[in-house]
XYZ file of C-alpha atoms in Angstrom:
599
model
C 21.930 -7.172 -51.567
C 19.701 -7.530 -54.607
C 17.206 -4.874 -55.656
C 14.365 -7.195 -54.801
C 15.832 -7.857 -51.337
C 16.315 -4.130 -50.696
C 12.751 -3.456 -51.771
C 11.400 -6.131 -49.485
C 13.490 -4.831 -46.557
C 12.232 -1.274 -47.046
C 8.643 -2.434 -47.227
C 9.085 -4.544 -44.094
C 10.644 -1.629 -42.192
C 7.706 0.536 -43.278
C 5.249 -1.983 -41.826
C 7.328 -2.285 -38.646
C 7.243 1.494 -38.286
C 3.457 1.290 -38.274
C 3.651 -1.209 -35.426
C 6.130 0.960 -33.512
C 3.822 3.930 -33.974
C 1.017 2.081 -32.214
C 2.497 1.459 -28.771
C 0.828 -0.770 -26.176
C 1.123 -0.600 -22.413
C 4.011 -2.960 -21.584
C 3.867 -6.091 -19.446
C 6.357 -7.071 -16.746
C 6.540 -10.557 -15.237
C 7.693 -11.823 -11.858
C 7.925 -15.199 -10.146
C 7.808 -14.856 -6.356
C 8.153 -17.701 -3.878
C 6.912 -17.006 -0.358
C 8.673 -19.006 2.331
C 9.762 -19.023 5.946
C 13.277 -17.762 6.634
C 15.362 -17.661 9.779
C 16.551 -14.220 10.889
C 17.753 -12.485 14.053
C 16.624 -8.868 13.677
C 16.757 -8.257 17.442
C 19.596 -10.672 18.157
C 17.357 -13.693 18.765
C 16.727 -16.282 16.045
C 13.148 -16.351 14.853
C 11.017 -17.337 11.899
C 10.118 -14.594 9.428
C 8.243 -14.554 6.118
C 10.423 -13.828 3.112
C 9.819 -13.436 -0.614
C 12.417 -14.740 -3.050
C 14.668 -15.364 -0.054
C 14.540 -11.718 0.978
C 13.265 -10.052 4.154
C 11.892 -7.467 3.443
C 10.791 -8.706 0.021
C 11.913 -7.351 -3.375
C 10.901 -3.878 -4.495
C 8.373 -3.844 -7.336
C 9.758 -1.090 -9.582
C 7.346 -0.231 -12.402
C 6.027 2.710 -14.431
C 2.499 4.025 -14.504
C 0.303 2.258 -17.106
C 2.405 -0.907 -16.987
C 0.662 -4.260 -16.668
C 2.120 -6.273 -13.800
C 1.953 -10.090 -13.716
C 3.181 -11.729 -10.497
C 3.087 -15.482 -10.054
C 3.076 -16.139 -6.278
C 4.034 -19.592 -4.966
C 2.896 -20.153 -1.373
C 5.464 -22.304 0.427
C 4.066 -21.464 3.862
C 2.096 -23.976 5.936
C -1.089 -21.894 5.808
C -3.165 -19.897 3.296
C -1.690 -16.662 1.992
C -2.634 -13.523 0.048
C -0.750 -10.365 -0.897
C -2.480 -6.984 -1.012
C -1.076 -3.961 -2.830
C -1.338 -1.111 -0.361
C -2.453 2.029 -2.215
C -2.352 0.610 -5.752
C -5.614 1.604 -7.464
C -6.378 -1.402 -9.621
C -8.864 0.166 -11.980
C -12.190 -1.736 -11.972
C -10.311 -4.860 -10.886
C -10.961 -5.688 -7.243
C -10.457 -9.361 -8.199
C -6.730 -8.711 -7.712
C -6.994 -6.845 -4.415
C -5.721 -9.736 -2.314
C -7.964 -9.444 0.758
C -10.468 -11.930 2.179
C -13.494 -10.178 0.690
C -12.160 -10.300 -2.876
C -9.966 -13.404 -3.168
C -10.002 -16.959 -1.919
C -6.663 -17.550 -0.207
C -3.801 -19.301 -1.971
C -3.614 -22.686 -0.212
C -0.296 -23.946 1.144
C 1.772 -25.375 -1.681
C -0.268 -23.665 -4.403
C 0.540 -20.745 -6.649
C -1.688 -17.996 -7.962
C -1.006 -15.302 -10.540
C -1.934 -11.672 -9.928
C -2.382 -9.443 -12.966
C -3.168 -5.742 -12.650
C -2.304 -2.404 -14.179
C -0.646 0.382 -12.195
C -2.579 3.313 -13.564
C -3.438 6.876 -12.523
C -0.742 7.042 -9.848
C 2.949 7.766 -9.406
C 4.767 7.384 -6.126
C 5.593 5.194 -3.143
C 3.577 2.213 -1.923
C 4.114 -1.225 -0.403
C 2.649 -4.714 -0.458
C 2.079 -7.089 2.458
C 0.254 -10.315 3.443
C -3.372 -9.652 4.370
C -4.364 -12.866 6.163
C -3.825 -14.410 9.570
C -1.756 -11.631 11.159
C 1.089 -12.627 8.805
C 2.354 -9.062 8.338
C 3.667 -9.353 11.913
C 6.237 -11.839 10.549
C 7.170 -9.917 7.398
C 6.186 -10.706 3.820
C 6.189 -7.005 2.925
C 8.121 -5.031 0.327
C 8.092 -1.770 -1.609
C 6.259 -0.646 -4.727
C 7.746 2.214 -6.746
C 5.531 3.595 -9.526
C 7.562 5.863 -11.808
C 6.319 8.615 -14.097
C 6.083 8.290 -17.860
C 8.306 10.623 -19.895
C 5.362 12.849 -20.840
C 4.718 13.639 -17.163
C 7.224 16.036 -15.570
C 8.326 15.530 -11.974
C 8.233 18.665 -9.751
C 11.839 18.263 -8.587
C 15.221 17.426 -10.065
C 16.065 13.766 -10.568
C 17.638 12.540 -7.310
C 21.093 10.975 -7.270
C 19.719 7.850 -5.621
C 16.473 6.187 -4.550
C 16.200 4.332 -1.234
C 13.309 2.391 0.316
C 13.167 2.307 4.113
C 10.710 -0.002 5.884
C 10.202 0.998 9.500
C 7.940 -0.793 11.925
C 7.429 -2.133 15.425
C 8.504 -5.759 15.841
C 7.779 -8.742 18.061
C 9.937 -11.759 18.818
C 6.744 -13.830 18.922
C 5.718 -14.880 15.418
C 2.374 -14.084 13.813
C 0.780 -17.355 14.924
C 1.588 -16.728 18.578
C 0.402 -13.123 18.391
C -2.918 -14.006 16.770
C -3.434 -16.787 19.342
C -2.939 -14.176 22.067
C -5.611 -11.976 20.490
C -8.026 -14.881 20.051
C -7.499 -15.808 23.713
C -8.721 -12.369 24.738
C -5.368 -10.717 25.412
C -4.523 -7.284 24.085
C -1.360 -6.742 22.072
C 1.658 -6.310 24.348
C 4.310 -3.629 23.865
C 6.627 -4.407 20.917
C 10.100 -5.837 21.462
C 11.764 -3.299 19.214
C 11.648 -1.279 16.010
C 13.186 -2.521 12.751
C 14.576 -0.574 9.808
C 14.662 -2.692 6.636
C 14.246 -5.856 8.676
C 17.292 -5.099 10.837
C 17.659 -4.117 14.464
C 19.251 -1.043 16.041
C 22.806 0.156 15.652
C 24.638 -0.097 18.974
C 24.464 3.593 19.854
C 24.606 2.734 23.560
C 26.143 -0.526 24.805
C 24.000 -0.381 27.916
C 20.848 -0.358 25.784
C 21.685 -2.379 22.647
C 23.247 -5.832 22.882
C 26.264 -6.899 20.794
C 25.959 -8.655 17.477
C 22.695 -7.173 16.172
C 22.868 -6.466 12.409
C 21.848 -2.951 11.397
C 21.141 -1.034 8.188
C 23.812 1.188 6.612
C 22.779 3.673 3.912
C 25.841 4.638 1.848
C 25.777 8.117 0.304
C 28.050 10.564 -1.490
C 28.663 14.072 -0.104
C 26.767 16.879 -1.831
C 24.271 14.567 -3.535
C 20.510 14.418 -2.986
C 18.651 11.163 -2.391
C 14.991 10.235 -2.420
C 14.071 8.263 0.692
C 10.759 6.393 0.484
C 9.768 5.615 4.067
C 6.975 3.125 4.853
C 5.546 2.261 8.279
C 4.965 -1.472 7.794
C 4.516 -2.193 11.511
C 1.614 -3.616 13.470
C 0.178 -0.834 15.594
C 2.782 1.769 16.565
C 3.109 5.284 15.134
C 6.776 6.108 14.570
C 8.705 9.358 14.411
C 11.323 9.339 11.637
C 14.366 11.630 11.635
C 17.991 11.831 10.470
C 20.627 13.441 12.643
C 21.577 16.937 11.363
C 19.649 16.514 8.084
C 16.430 18.106 6.837
C 13.650 16.044 5.299
C 12.055 17.758 2.290
C 8.645 16.152 1.847
C 7.772 15.734 -1.861
C 5.237 12.888 -2.134
C 2.924 10.656 -0.139
C 1.115 7.579 -1.453
C 0.954 8.726 -5.045
C 0.434 12.464 -4.578
C 3.064 15.175 -4.937
C 3.002 17.537 -1.972
C 3.924 21.149 -1.468
C 7.643 20.888 -0.743
C 8.350 21.720 2.883
C 11.269 21.028 5.198
C 10.765 18.947 8.331
C 13.279 17.986 10.978
C 11.202 14.876 11.712
C 7.955 13.256 10.566
C 5.357 11.214 12.433
C 4.556 8.251 10.177
C 1.543 6.231 11.245
C 0.850 2.570 10.570
C 0.401 1.870 6.860
C 1.568 5.297 5.656
C 4.272 6.023 3.058
C 6.240 9.247 2.461
C 8.984 10.394 0.077
C 11.653 12.820 1.276
C 14.515 14.472 -0.553
C 17.588 14.515 1.683
C 20.714 16.411 0.649
C 24.066 15.224 2.010
C 25.198 18.686 3.075
C 27.119 17.882 6.270
C 30.885 17.902 6.720
C 31.109 14.120 7.295
C 33.281 14.326 10.402
C 31.375 11.153 11.284
C 28.369 9.011 10.315
C 24.829 10.068 11.227
C 21.945 8.349 12.971
C 18.709 7.448 11.175
C 16.061 6.969 13.862
C 12.524 5.570 14.016
C 11.057 5.642 17.506
C 7.580 5.077 18.989
C 5.373 8.142 18.985
C 2.142 8.901 20.850
C 2.851 5.757 22.823
C 2.791 4.988 26.540
C 6.561 4.826 26.968
C 6.191 3.555 30.540
C 5.261 0.177 29.011
C 8.218 0.120 26.638
C 11.868 0.318 27.590
C 13.433 -1.108 24.425
C 15.694 0.910 22.074
C 14.240 2.629 18.989
C 15.120 1.634 15.463
C 18.522 3.058 14.539
C 20.297 2.824 11.172
C 23.406 4.585 9.924
C 23.812 7.223 7.203
C 27.379 6.748 5.981
C 29.128 9.366 3.810
C 31.829 7.920 1.546
C 34.312 10.355 3.142
C 33.144 9.848 6.709
C 35.904 10.115 9.261
C 34.353 8.048 12.024
C 31.276 6.312 13.471
C 28.125 8.121 14.560
C 28.383 9.483 18.059
C 26.555 11.407 20.720
C 22.921 11.140 21.785
C 20.201 10.251 19.316
C 18.311 13.232 17.877
C 15.441 13.901 20.273
C 11.705 13.441 19.793
C 9.356 16.411 19.556
C 7.533 17.215 22.779
C 5.684 13.989 23.580
C 3.161 15.876 25.707
C 2.214 18.404 23.029
C -0.870 16.592 21.745
C -1.350 19.061 18.898
C 2.198 18.773 17.498
C 1.519 15.658 15.455
C -1.913 16.847 14.355
C -0.601 20.233 13.238
C 2.196 18.510 11.373
C -0.387 16.355 9.555
C -2.462 19.446 8.725
C 0.612 21.123 7.226
C 0.911 18.486 4.489
C -0.673 19.985 1.374
C -1.327 18.781 -2.143
C 0.825 20.343 -4.867
C -2.054 21.358 -7.139
C 0.253 22.639 -9.886
C 2.260 19.414 -10.264
C 1.530 16.836 -12.942
C -0.379 13.756 -11.895
C -0.379 10.317 -13.546
C -1.875 11.980 -16.585
C -0.219 15.106 -18.072
C -2.476 17.556 -16.237
C -2.219 19.206 -12.806
C -3.216 17.268 -9.706
C -5.484 20.114 -8.683
C -7.503 19.933 -11.889
C -9.905 17.742 -9.942
C -11.545 20.415 -7.781
C -12.985 18.248 -5.033
C -14.304 21.234 -3.069
C -16.776 22.044 -5.855
C -18.423 18.604 -6.069
C -21.714 17.901 -4.304
C -21.514 15.199 -1.639
C -24.020 12.388 -2.238
C -23.483 10.217 0.876
C -22.162 10.845 4.395
C -20.834 8.174 6.752
C -19.733 8.900 10.310
C -17.774 5.785 11.286
C -17.173 5.336 14.997
C -14.630 2.965 16.479
C -14.423 1.988 20.133
C -11.985 -0.017 22.278
C -12.281 -3.786 21.961
C -15.350 -5.267 23.637
C -16.921 -8.666 24.207
C -19.297 -9.851 21.483
C -20.701 -13.375 21.878
C -18.039 -14.012 24.485
C -15.115 -13.007 22.229
C -12.985 -9.871 22.379
C -13.728 -7.933 19.173
C -13.384 -4.470 17.649
C -16.138 -2.638 15.781
C -17.013 0.109 13.311
C -20.424 1.630 13.968
C -21.139 -1.237 16.338
C -20.449 -3.971 13.748
C -17.488 -6.325 13.921
C -16.752 -7.671 10.459
C -16.938 -11.456 10.274
C -15.352 -12.680 7.045
C -17.587 -15.225 5.286
C -16.042 -18.375 3.803
C -17.072 -17.173 0.335
C -15.407 -13.891 -0.727
C -17.896 -11.084 -1.294
C -16.879 -10.556 -4.926
C -17.499 -14.209 -5.788
C -20.791 -14.248 -3.885
C -21.924 -11.195 -5.859
C -20.724 -12.664 -9.171
C -22.511 -15.993 -8.667
C -25.474 -14.527 -6.746
C -24.862 -16.686 -3.673
C -27.539 -15.686 -1.138
C -26.926 -14.795 2.476
C -23.177 -14.126 2.275
C -23.373 -10.373 2.927
C -25.891 -7.570 3.323
C -25.779 -4.066 1.855
C -26.863 -2.501 5.122
C -23.840 -0.935 6.807
C -25.239 2.003 8.835
C -24.084 5.540 8.081
C -24.048 6.378 11.794
C -23.393 4.507 15.014
C -26.558 2.670 16.006
C -27.488 2.650 19.686
C -27.831 -1.121 19.880
C -25.702 -4.047 21.064
C -22.593 -4.657 19.001
C -22.754 -7.632 16.659
C -20.737 -9.823 14.289
C -21.787 -9.444 10.665
C -20.698 -9.178 7.031
C -22.324 -5.798 6.510
C -21.296 -3.888 3.369
C -21.589 -0.216 2.391
C -23.902 0.182 -0.584
C -21.859 2.766 -2.474
C -23.261 5.002 -5.194
C -21.180 4.498 -8.334
C -19.570 7.842 -9.234
C -21.027 9.284 -6.056
C -18.943 11.648 -3.927
C -18.781 10.307 -0.387
C -17.832 12.071 2.836
C -16.467 9.742 5.523
C -15.718 10.906 9.045
C -13.678 8.589 11.258
C -14.420 9.196 14.945
C -11.819 7.575 17.203
C -13.191 6.756 20.652
C -10.199 4.534 21.416
C -7.129 5.523 23.421
C -4.560 4.922 20.647
C -3.897 6.385 17.196
C -5.723 4.460 14.490
C -4.963 4.476 10.761
C -7.641 3.792 8.149
C -7.015 2.703 4.576
C -9.271 2.379 1.529
C -8.259 0.017 -1.278
C -8.874 1.026 -4.886
C -8.885 4.783 -4.289
C -7.006 7.860 -3.214
C -9.165 10.077 -1.011
C -8.828 13.713 0.017
C -7.961 14.340 3.665
C -9.929 17.516 4.306
C -9.987 17.885 8.088
C -9.065 16.560 11.527
C -9.477 17.823 15.060
C -9.931 16.708 18.643
C -13.404 16.248 20.081
C -16.610 15.006 18.495
C -17.343 15.784 14.852
C -20.483 17.847 14.204
C -22.069 19.364 11.115
C -20.341 22.632 12.046
C -16.954 20.911 11.739
C -17.211 21.247 7.969
C -16.399 24.939 8.324
C -12.822 23.907 9.152
C -12.370 21.701 6.059
C -9.585 22.349 3.578
C -11.479 22.395 0.280
C -8.597 23.392 -1.959
C -5.347 21.483 -1.380
C -6.014 18.705 1.112
C -3.618 15.909 0.197
C -4.909 12.891 -1.743
C -3.748 9.593 -0.243
C -5.008 6.134 0.747
C -4.245 5.996 4.496
C -5.086 8.605 7.132
C -4.442 8.703 10.854
C -7.131 9.394 13.442
C -5.859 10.563 16.796
C -7.393 9.243 20.030
C -10.419 11.274 21.085
C -10.417 12.988 17.671
C -11.866 12.772 14.168
C -10.559 12.845 10.606
C -12.678 13.596 7.531
C -12.081 12.395 3.973
C -13.830 12.850 0.621
C -13.733 10.089 -1.991
C -15.125 9.858 -5.525
C -16.440 6.321 -6.115
C -15.475 6.051 -9.782
C -13.619 2.719 -9.463
C -16.151 -0.074 -9.869
C -15.693 -3.075 -7.604
C -15.823 -4.324 -4.024
C -13.222 -2.375 -2.043
C -11.854 -2.898 1.446
C -11.981 -0.103 4.062
C -9.992 -1.146 7.134
C -7.929 -0.236 10.126
C -4.249 -0.523 9.291
C -3.535 -1.286 12.953
C -3.197 -5.030 12.617
C -4.797 -5.965 15.937
C -7.851 -3.753 15.294
C -8.180 -5.118 11.750
C -7.822 -8.754 12.821
C -10.504 -8.366 15.497
C -13.094 -6.850 13.173
C -12.429 -3.231 12.167
C -13.093 -3.442 8.443
C -15.942 -3.010 5.996
C -16.309 -3.229 2.219
C -17.694 -0.616 -0.167
C -19.686 -2.066 -3.054
C -19.452 0.348 -6.000
C -21.431 -1.036 -8.940
C -22.349 0.704 -12.167
C -26.125 0.058 -12.444
C -26.147 0.993 -16.137
C -23.333 -1.249 -17.351
C -22.521 -4.712 -16.033
C -19.272 -4.666 -18.037
C -17.698 -1.744 -16.151
C -15.598 -4.115 -14.031
C -12.925 -6.469 -15.280
C -14.299 -9.964 -15.913
C -13.836 -12.861 -13.502
C -10.217 -14.079 -13.946
C -9.760 -17.475 -15.586
C -7.439 -18.579 -12.781
C -9.907 -17.752 -9.978
C -9.578 -19.921 -6.874
C -12.950 -21.015 -5.489
C -13.756 -21.597 -1.833
C -16.663 -21.565 0.619
C -20.040 -22.075 -1.040
C -18.329 -22.268 -4.435
C -15.673 -24.865 -3.565
C -17.211 -27.389 -5.964
C -16.176 -25.179 -8.899
C -12.490 -25.685 -8.088
C -11.305 -28.525 -10.336
C -7.626 -28.685 -9.488
C -4.708 -26.515 -8.539
C -4.015 -23.563 -10.814
C -1.278 -24.541 -13.268
C 2.034 -22.899 -12.496
C 3.488 -20.755 -15.267
C 7.080 -19.574 -15.232
C 6.310 -16.028 -16.303
C 9.887 -14.875 -15.875
C 10.783 -16.738 -19.079
C 7.477 -16.327 -20.899
C 7.349 -14.156 -24.019
C 5.807 -10.719 -23.634
C 2.198 -10.849 -24.868
C 1.245 -8.652 -27.787
C -1.409 -6.001 -27.677
C -4.362 -6.551 -30.016
C -2.956 -3.911 -32.379
C 0.532 -5.422 -32.396
C -0.946 -8.880 -32.947
C -2.935 -7.582 -35.907
C 0.161 -5.940 -37.392
C 2.102 -9.172 -36.993
C -0.604 -11.096 -38.841
C -0.453 -8.521 -41.627
C 3.342 -8.771 -41.770
C 3.218 -12.553 -42.025
C 0.612 -12.384 -44.788
C 2.582 -9.745 -46.688
C 5.812 -11.717 -46.416
C 4.137 -14.839 -47.717
C 2.664 -12.900 -50.615
C 5.913 -11.104 -51.421
C 8.205 -14.121 -51.311
C 7.124 -15.039 -54.803
C 7.526 -11.451 -56.043
C 11.003 -10.868 -54.584
C 12.127 -14.515 -54.610
C 13.328 -14.499 -51.020
C 12.548 -16.330 -47.811
C 12.233 -15.026 -44.289
C 10.588 -15.348 -40.911
C 8.993 -13.071 -38.343
């Protein structure tokens, strides 16, 4: 190599080192096709919704701060949207994937989601948000990993396993939603699935032959992280593993105080991470069980979900009775278990500082909402569910678009902060949130079943729950130090749960029942959190926005499909600038060093 060539190479490496020293948050790209598949999870062929030919869908495995780009092709025969359960898309409700924020992706169309997974590390899942479609599948896991600068409060596990548990119906989502629209209540489920598969044949008198089941292969002495998600429709499930302890370490993006449980009640829409050590003698395999909890078992005689934990040195199949449920008639067992889950305030969060550095108990509450739900009732001749006497009626124009284009009459910022003693009504009533206000929300469950409530765009602090009617005096029982931060909380029948949430994420965010029948019939509301001092706080309207309703005329043609899986990774502004400089320098130096080259 000539002296001039060596000089040019050294200078180029110096410039490259500048670029390397200015890192950008990386991008990852996915192409997902959503389609109908044929499966037999309970031994009977039926139509399910799959993604990339998988049921459940692929796991989205990313790291906090990454930018995620997912091109979704809708091959179903009806509109479709995906929502990212628990992912806090910062100031970007355009990507939330619910009816109030996005026009649906029409059949045969594609649409590209782009969002950043930021300020969270942990276990989440995605699912279809429209038309009762989650009842047919379309769900999958989201794993958000820590960056290297953020320590994890436990040793790196020897393996990482996602488990999707949920009640299941042989009827597809179209039949189930037709039942609801006809005025029928949801019947008892036909079974419980684990990872889209039916129960292991633990009892030939109970489980028919030929049903495929999940096998989790493990090595003796090793410790595995099990991320367990209740992706079902409306049934709380108790999760347990025969002869093995569950060490709870994380829930929905928050590290917890590490405690051992022999079983865990997981309610609809909730996600938990457990460390499980393979410390048994492997004389045989072991049962993994998910069975209905807080459920009228007289209406359900089907087997629970049963999978198999298989040691590599196992000497035989699982045997004996399934591990038993906690006392079904002890109404406080599940509530006390929920109260025992505490935030690990000394662990690192998504930024390199302790989770407990946000001292929520010292912040002044600016708004209080007591949100009451009741059993389904007739409104205008239709069976509907309500929150504070209002059954949400989704307008044809999403709320975010109506706000952006100032379309009148689509929604009203008048959701009441208490139940109003007036006839129930259908309406698109929205909570007028105070940007960077600290809101107290009390869910009062006057129904006869456990309800779960979820808030998109945020993690909230679960500070209290009890049976009876919430009163001002109930605040004396609040946990104001280490109540866990999460995005979905259960509310027991005839009881209340209280949460605190800091509205620092600008946008229009969905607050809903995770119980699919309650949600479909009207139990949802949106929180409008707008920065009055800066219109640019939120991410701008995406270029690929789909228009519908009052804005349908703005839709020119179908969004152009881009094969992102083969697209080059976009450069950050800094990297782009450095590349321009490199090109300019190379052009200038070619004459000096008498060489040629490319970048």
